[in-house]
Coordinates of C-alpha atoms in Angstrom, one line a residue:
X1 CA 95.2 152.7 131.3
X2 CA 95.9 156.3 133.4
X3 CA 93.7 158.9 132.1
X4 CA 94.4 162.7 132.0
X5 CA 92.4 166.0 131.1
X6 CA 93.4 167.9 128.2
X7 CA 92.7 171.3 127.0
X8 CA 92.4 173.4 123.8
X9 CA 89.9 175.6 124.2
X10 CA 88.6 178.2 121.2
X11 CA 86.4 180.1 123.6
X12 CA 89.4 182.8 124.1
X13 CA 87.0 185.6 123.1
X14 CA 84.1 185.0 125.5
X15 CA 83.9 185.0 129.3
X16 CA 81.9 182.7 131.4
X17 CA 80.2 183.9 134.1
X18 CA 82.6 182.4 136.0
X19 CA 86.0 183.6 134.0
X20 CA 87.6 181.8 131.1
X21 CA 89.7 179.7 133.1
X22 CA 86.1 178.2 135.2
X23 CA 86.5 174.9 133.2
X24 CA 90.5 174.6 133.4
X25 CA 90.7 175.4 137.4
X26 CA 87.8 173.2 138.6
X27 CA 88.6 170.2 136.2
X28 CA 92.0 170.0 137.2
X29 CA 90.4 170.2 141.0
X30 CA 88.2 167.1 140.3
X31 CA 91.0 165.6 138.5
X32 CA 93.2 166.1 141.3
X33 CA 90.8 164.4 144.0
X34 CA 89.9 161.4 142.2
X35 CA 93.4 160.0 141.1
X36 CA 93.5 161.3 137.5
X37 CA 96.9 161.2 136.2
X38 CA 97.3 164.5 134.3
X39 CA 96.3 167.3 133.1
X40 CA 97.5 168.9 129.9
X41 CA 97.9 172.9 129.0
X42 CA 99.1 173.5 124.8
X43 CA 101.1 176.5 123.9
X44 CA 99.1 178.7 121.1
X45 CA 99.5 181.8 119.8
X46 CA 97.5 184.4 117.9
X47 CA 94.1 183.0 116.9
X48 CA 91.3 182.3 119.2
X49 CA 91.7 178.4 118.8
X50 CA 93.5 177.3 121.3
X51 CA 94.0 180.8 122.1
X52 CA 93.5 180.9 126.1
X53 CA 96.8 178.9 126.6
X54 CA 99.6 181.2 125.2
X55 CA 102.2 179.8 127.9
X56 CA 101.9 176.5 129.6
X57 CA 104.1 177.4 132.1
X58 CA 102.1 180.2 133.4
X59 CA 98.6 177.7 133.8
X60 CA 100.7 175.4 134.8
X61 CA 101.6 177.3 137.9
X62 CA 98.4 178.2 138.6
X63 CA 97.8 174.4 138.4
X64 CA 99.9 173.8 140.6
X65 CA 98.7 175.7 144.0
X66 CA 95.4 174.6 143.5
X67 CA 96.0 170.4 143.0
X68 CA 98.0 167.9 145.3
X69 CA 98.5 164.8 143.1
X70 CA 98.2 165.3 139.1
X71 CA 101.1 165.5 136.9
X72 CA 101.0 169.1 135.4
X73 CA 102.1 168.9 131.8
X74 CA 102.8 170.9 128.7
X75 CA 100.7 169.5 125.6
X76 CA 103.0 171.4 124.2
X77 CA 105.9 173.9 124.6
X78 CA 107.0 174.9 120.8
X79 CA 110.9 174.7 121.8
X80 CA 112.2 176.4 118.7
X81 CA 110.2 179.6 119.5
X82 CA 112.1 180.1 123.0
X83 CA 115.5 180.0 124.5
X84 CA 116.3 176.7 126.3
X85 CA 117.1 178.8 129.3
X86 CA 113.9 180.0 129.5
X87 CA 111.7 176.8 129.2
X88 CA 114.2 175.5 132.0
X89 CA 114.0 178.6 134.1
X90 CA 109.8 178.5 133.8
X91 CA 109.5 174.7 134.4
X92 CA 111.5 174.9 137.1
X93 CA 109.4 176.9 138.9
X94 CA 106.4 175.1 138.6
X95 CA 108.2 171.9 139.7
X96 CA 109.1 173.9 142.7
X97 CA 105.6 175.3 143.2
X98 CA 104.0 171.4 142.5
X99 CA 106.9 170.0 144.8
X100 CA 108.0 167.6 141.8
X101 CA 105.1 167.0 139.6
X102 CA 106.1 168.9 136.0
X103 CA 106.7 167.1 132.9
X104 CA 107.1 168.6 129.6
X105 CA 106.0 167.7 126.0
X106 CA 108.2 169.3 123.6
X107 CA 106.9 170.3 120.1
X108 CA 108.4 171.7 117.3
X109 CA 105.8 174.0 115.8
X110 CA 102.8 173.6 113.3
X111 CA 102.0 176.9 112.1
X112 CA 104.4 179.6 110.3
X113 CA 103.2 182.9 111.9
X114 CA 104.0 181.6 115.4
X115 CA 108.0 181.9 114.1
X116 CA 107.6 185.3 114.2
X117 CA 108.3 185.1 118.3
X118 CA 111.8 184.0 117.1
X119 CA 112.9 185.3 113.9
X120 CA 116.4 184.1 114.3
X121 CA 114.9 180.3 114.2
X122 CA 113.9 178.5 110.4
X123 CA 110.9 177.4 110.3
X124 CA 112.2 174.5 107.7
X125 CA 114.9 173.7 110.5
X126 CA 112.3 173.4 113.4
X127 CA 112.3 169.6 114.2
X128 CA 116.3 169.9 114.6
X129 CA 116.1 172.6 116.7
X130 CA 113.6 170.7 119.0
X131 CA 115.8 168.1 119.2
X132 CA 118.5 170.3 120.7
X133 CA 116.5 171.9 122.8
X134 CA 115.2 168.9 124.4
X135 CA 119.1 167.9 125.0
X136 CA 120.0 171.5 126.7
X137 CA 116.9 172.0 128.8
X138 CA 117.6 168.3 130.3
X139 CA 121.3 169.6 130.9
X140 CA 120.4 172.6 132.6
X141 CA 117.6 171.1 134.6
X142 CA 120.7 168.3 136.1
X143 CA 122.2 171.6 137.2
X144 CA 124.7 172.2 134.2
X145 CA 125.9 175.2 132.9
X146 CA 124.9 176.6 129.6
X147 CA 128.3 178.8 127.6
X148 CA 126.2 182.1 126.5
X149 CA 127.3 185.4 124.9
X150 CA 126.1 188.2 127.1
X151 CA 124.9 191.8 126.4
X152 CA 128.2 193.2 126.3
X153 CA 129.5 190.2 123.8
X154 CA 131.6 188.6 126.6
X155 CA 131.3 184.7 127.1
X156 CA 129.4 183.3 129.9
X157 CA 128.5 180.5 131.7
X158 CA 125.3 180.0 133.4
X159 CA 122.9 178.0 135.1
X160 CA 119.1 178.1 136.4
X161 CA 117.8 179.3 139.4
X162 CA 115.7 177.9 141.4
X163 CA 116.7 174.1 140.9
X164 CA 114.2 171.9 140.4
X165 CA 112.4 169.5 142.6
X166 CA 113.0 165.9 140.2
X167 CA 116.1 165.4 139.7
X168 CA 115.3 164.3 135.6
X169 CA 112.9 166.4 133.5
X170 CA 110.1 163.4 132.3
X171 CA 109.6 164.5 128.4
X172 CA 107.4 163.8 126.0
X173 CA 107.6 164.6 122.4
X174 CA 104.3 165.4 120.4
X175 CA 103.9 164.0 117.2
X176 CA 100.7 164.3 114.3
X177 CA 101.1 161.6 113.3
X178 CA 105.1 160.9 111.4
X179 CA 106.3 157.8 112.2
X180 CA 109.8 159.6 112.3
X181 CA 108.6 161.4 115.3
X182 CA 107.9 158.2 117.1
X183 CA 111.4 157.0 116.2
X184 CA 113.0 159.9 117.5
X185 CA 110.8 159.8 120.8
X186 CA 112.0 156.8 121.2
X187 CA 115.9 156.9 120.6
X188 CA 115.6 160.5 122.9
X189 CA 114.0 158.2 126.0
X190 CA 110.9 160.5 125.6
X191 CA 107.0 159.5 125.9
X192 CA 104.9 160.2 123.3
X193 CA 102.0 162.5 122.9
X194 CA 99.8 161.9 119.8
X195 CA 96.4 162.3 118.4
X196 CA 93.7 160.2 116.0
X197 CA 93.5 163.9 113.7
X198 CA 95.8 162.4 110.9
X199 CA 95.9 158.8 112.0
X200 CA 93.6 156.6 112.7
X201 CA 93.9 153.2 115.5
X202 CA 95.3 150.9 113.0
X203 CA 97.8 153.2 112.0
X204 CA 98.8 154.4 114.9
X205 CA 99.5 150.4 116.1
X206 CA 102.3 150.5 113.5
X207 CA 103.8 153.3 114.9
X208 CA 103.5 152.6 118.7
X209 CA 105.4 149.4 118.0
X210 CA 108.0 151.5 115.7
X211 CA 108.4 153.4 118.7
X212 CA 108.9 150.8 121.4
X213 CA 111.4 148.7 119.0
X214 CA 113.5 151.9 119.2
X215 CA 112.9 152.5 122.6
X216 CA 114.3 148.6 124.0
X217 CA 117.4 148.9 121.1
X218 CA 118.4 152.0 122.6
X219 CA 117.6 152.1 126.4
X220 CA 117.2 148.0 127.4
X221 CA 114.4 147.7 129.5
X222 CA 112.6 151.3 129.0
X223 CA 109.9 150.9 126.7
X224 CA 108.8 154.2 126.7
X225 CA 104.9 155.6 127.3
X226 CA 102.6 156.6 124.8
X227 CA 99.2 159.0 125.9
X228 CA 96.8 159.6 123.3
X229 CA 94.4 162.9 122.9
X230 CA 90.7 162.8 122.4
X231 CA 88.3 164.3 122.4
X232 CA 85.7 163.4 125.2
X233 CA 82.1 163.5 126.9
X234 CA 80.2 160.8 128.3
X235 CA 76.6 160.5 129.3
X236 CA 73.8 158.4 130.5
X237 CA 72.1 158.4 126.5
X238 CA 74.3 158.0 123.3
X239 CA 71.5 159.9 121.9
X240 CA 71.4 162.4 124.5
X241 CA 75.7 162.9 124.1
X242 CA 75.1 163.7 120.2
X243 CA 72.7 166.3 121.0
X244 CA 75.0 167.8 123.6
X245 CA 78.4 167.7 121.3
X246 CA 77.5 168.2 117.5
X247 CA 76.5 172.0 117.6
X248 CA 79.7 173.0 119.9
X249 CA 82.0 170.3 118.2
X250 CA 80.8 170.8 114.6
X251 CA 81.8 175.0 115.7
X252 CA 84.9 174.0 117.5
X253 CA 85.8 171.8 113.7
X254 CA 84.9 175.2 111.4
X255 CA 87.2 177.2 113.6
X256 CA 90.2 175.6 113.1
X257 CA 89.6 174.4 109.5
X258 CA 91.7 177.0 107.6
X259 CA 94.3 176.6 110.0
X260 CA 95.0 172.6 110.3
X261 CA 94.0 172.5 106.2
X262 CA 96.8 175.1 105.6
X263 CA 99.5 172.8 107.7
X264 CA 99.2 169.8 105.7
X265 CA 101.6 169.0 103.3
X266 CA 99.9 166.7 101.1
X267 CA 97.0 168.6 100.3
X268 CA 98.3 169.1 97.0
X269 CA 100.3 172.5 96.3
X270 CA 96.6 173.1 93.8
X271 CA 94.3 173.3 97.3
X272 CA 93.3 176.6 98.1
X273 CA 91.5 176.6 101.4
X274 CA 90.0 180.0 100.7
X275 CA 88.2 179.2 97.6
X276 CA 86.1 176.6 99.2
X277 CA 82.2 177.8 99.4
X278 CA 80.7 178.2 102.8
X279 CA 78.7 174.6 102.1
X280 CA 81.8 173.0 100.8
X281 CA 83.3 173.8 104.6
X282 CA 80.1 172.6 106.1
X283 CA 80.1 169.2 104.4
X284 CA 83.5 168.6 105.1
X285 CA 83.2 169.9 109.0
X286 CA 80.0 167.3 109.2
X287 CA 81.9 164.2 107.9
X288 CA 84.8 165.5 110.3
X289 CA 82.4 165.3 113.1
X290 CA 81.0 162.1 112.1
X291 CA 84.6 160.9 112.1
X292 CA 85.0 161.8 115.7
X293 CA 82.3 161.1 116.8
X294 CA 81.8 157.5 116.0
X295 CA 85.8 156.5 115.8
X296 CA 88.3 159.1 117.2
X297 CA 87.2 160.3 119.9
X298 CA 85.3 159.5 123.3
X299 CA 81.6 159.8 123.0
X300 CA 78.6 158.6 124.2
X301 CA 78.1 156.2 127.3
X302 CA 80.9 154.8 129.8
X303 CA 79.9 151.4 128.1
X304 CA 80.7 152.7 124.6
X305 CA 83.8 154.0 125.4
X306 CA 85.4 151.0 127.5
X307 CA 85.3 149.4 124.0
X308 CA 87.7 152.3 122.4
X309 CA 89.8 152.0 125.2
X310 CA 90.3 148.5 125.7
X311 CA 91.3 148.8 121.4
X312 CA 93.7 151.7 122.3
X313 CA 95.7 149.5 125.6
X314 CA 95.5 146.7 123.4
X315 CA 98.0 148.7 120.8
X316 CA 100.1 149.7 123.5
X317 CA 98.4 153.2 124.5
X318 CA 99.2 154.2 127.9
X319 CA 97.6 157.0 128.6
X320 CA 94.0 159.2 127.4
X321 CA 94.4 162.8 127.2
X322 CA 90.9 163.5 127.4
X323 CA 90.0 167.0 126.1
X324 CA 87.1 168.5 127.4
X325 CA 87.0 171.7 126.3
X326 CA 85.9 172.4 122.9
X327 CA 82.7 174.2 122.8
X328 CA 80.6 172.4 125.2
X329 CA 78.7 174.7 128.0
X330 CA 81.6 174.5 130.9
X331 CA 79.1 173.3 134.0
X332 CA 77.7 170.4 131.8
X333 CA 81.5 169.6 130.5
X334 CA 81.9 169.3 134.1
X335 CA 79.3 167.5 135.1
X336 CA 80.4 164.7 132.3
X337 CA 83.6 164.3 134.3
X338 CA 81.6 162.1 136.9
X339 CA 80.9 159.5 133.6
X340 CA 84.9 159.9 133.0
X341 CA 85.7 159.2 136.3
X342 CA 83.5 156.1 136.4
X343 CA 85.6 155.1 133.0
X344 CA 88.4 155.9 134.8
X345 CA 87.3 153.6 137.7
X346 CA 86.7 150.6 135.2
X347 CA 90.7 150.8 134.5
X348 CA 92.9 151.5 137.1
X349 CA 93.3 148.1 138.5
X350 CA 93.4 146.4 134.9

């Protein structure tokens, strides 16, 4: 089992004494020195969750003049919002900067006001045009040229500059939870990037195997990779971890409520997020935390959590995208990554 960090922060509006970026910068730095795999930046627009990582590429530049050895990854870029050429062109550079060590989760968008960055893309058509996108920002990155119209309405033919490091772009393709999107990872020689929000373990079982049937039909031998994200801090105490994480993750819960709540489909078309009292949010944000707490997520001591991991490798998870950054006072998140590492330690030779 590899294990990464992860971020998704919903501090955007406040500044740390030591800048908003504190936690990112110095986890990937411990990351890097002791022989994490990853580390994971989101693309989100327009609301303060999630809302310190508008652009991937740019952190993931940043990323890469400050570490040696970590993949540096997009968790996710929403391709239909951007041109092909574009994701190719940025990516590129940070393989250049990282001499090699970019790979890209591609994502086809969750919420309907982040479509307003491309008007000329459907929303209802989004999953398609991922898919495409995937295929032409793996052509340009082998060094292929692209037919454009230009400014002037001639027809084109271009390419990106610089050219990257790796020869092959490594993709992922993140998925909530739709087995469909676990077919299609598969059958497109992508990993996948998943989470235990809509899914639980047992669930998620069925799918890793829907994916790796796919995955030996189509491409023999590859059997594709599969990281999971959860949410994570360890500690000496189980007691002592609850104290630490219920305020800030309970917070963290309530401030994305009305957004995940209004991209569910089965909700049922008489749901009205807004009409829900204060307490009714509270309840529901408690049970949530329970939820994660005890099941979906990584809390409490190393002990504790060797038990969920060993129950994700057994279902074929590769990887744990360990996000770190939801609410929790950066210097003691921080300090939790010695109790990860020591996890960390317990698998790398298993």
């Amino acid at each position: 089992m590899k294990f990464g960090l992860f971020y998704f922060a919903n501090d955007s509006t406040v500044d740390s004494e030591g800048g908003r970026y504190e936690i990112l910068i110095d986890g990937a730095k411990f990351a890097d020195r002791n022989g994490f795999s990853s580390i994971w930046t989101p693309e989100r627009h327009f609301h303060s969750f999630g809302g310190l990582y508008p652009n991937p590429a740019v952190l993931g530049a940043a990323l890469a003049t400050v570490t040696d050895n970590i993949s540096i990854r997009a968790g996710s870029v929403v391709a239909p919002l951007h041109s092909p050429l574009r994701i190719a062109e940025e990516w590129s550079v940070v393989d250049n900067l990282s001499g090699g060590r970019v790979e890209v989760s591609f994502a086809s968008g969750w919420h309907p006001v982040d479509f307003c960055l491309n008007r000329d893309v459907p929303y209802v058509d989004r999953k398609q045009i991922m898919m495409r996108t995937i295929d032409q920002v793996r052509s340009l990155w082998r060094g292929n040229s692209m037919e454009v119209v230009d400014g002037a309405n001639q027809s084109a033919s271009v390419r990106i500059f610089p050219p990257p490091v790796q020869p092959e772009l490594p993709t992922w393709i993140t998925s909530a939870g739709e087995v469909e999107t676990f077919r299609i990872a598969g059958a497109s020689r992508s990993g996948v990037l998943t989470h235990l929000l809509h899914q639980d373990i047992d669930e998620l079982a069925e799918k890793i195997t829907e994916y790796r049937t796919v995955a030996r039909h189509e491409h023999g031998d590859w059997t594709g990779r599969v990281a999971v994200m959860l949410h994570t801090f360890l500690g000496d105490d189980r007691e002592y971890v609850r104290g630490v994480v219920h305020d800030p993750m309970c917070e963290y819960l309530k401030s994305s409520f009305h957004l995940i709540a209004r991209s569910i489909a089965d909700v049922g078309p008489d749901f009205d997020i807004d009409e829900l009292a204060e307490e009714d949010i509270d309840f529901l944000v408690g049970r949530s935390f329970e939820s994660y707490f005890n099941e979906r997520g990584l809390f409490g001591t190393v002990d504790e959590a060797a038990r969920t991991v060993e129950r994700l490798r057994d279902i074929g998870v590769d990887e744990i995208a360990c996000l770190i950054d939801f609410g929790v006072d950066g210097k003691v998140a921080l300090d939790g990554l010695q109790h990860l590492n020591e996890l960390r330690q317990r698998f790398s030779d298993r």
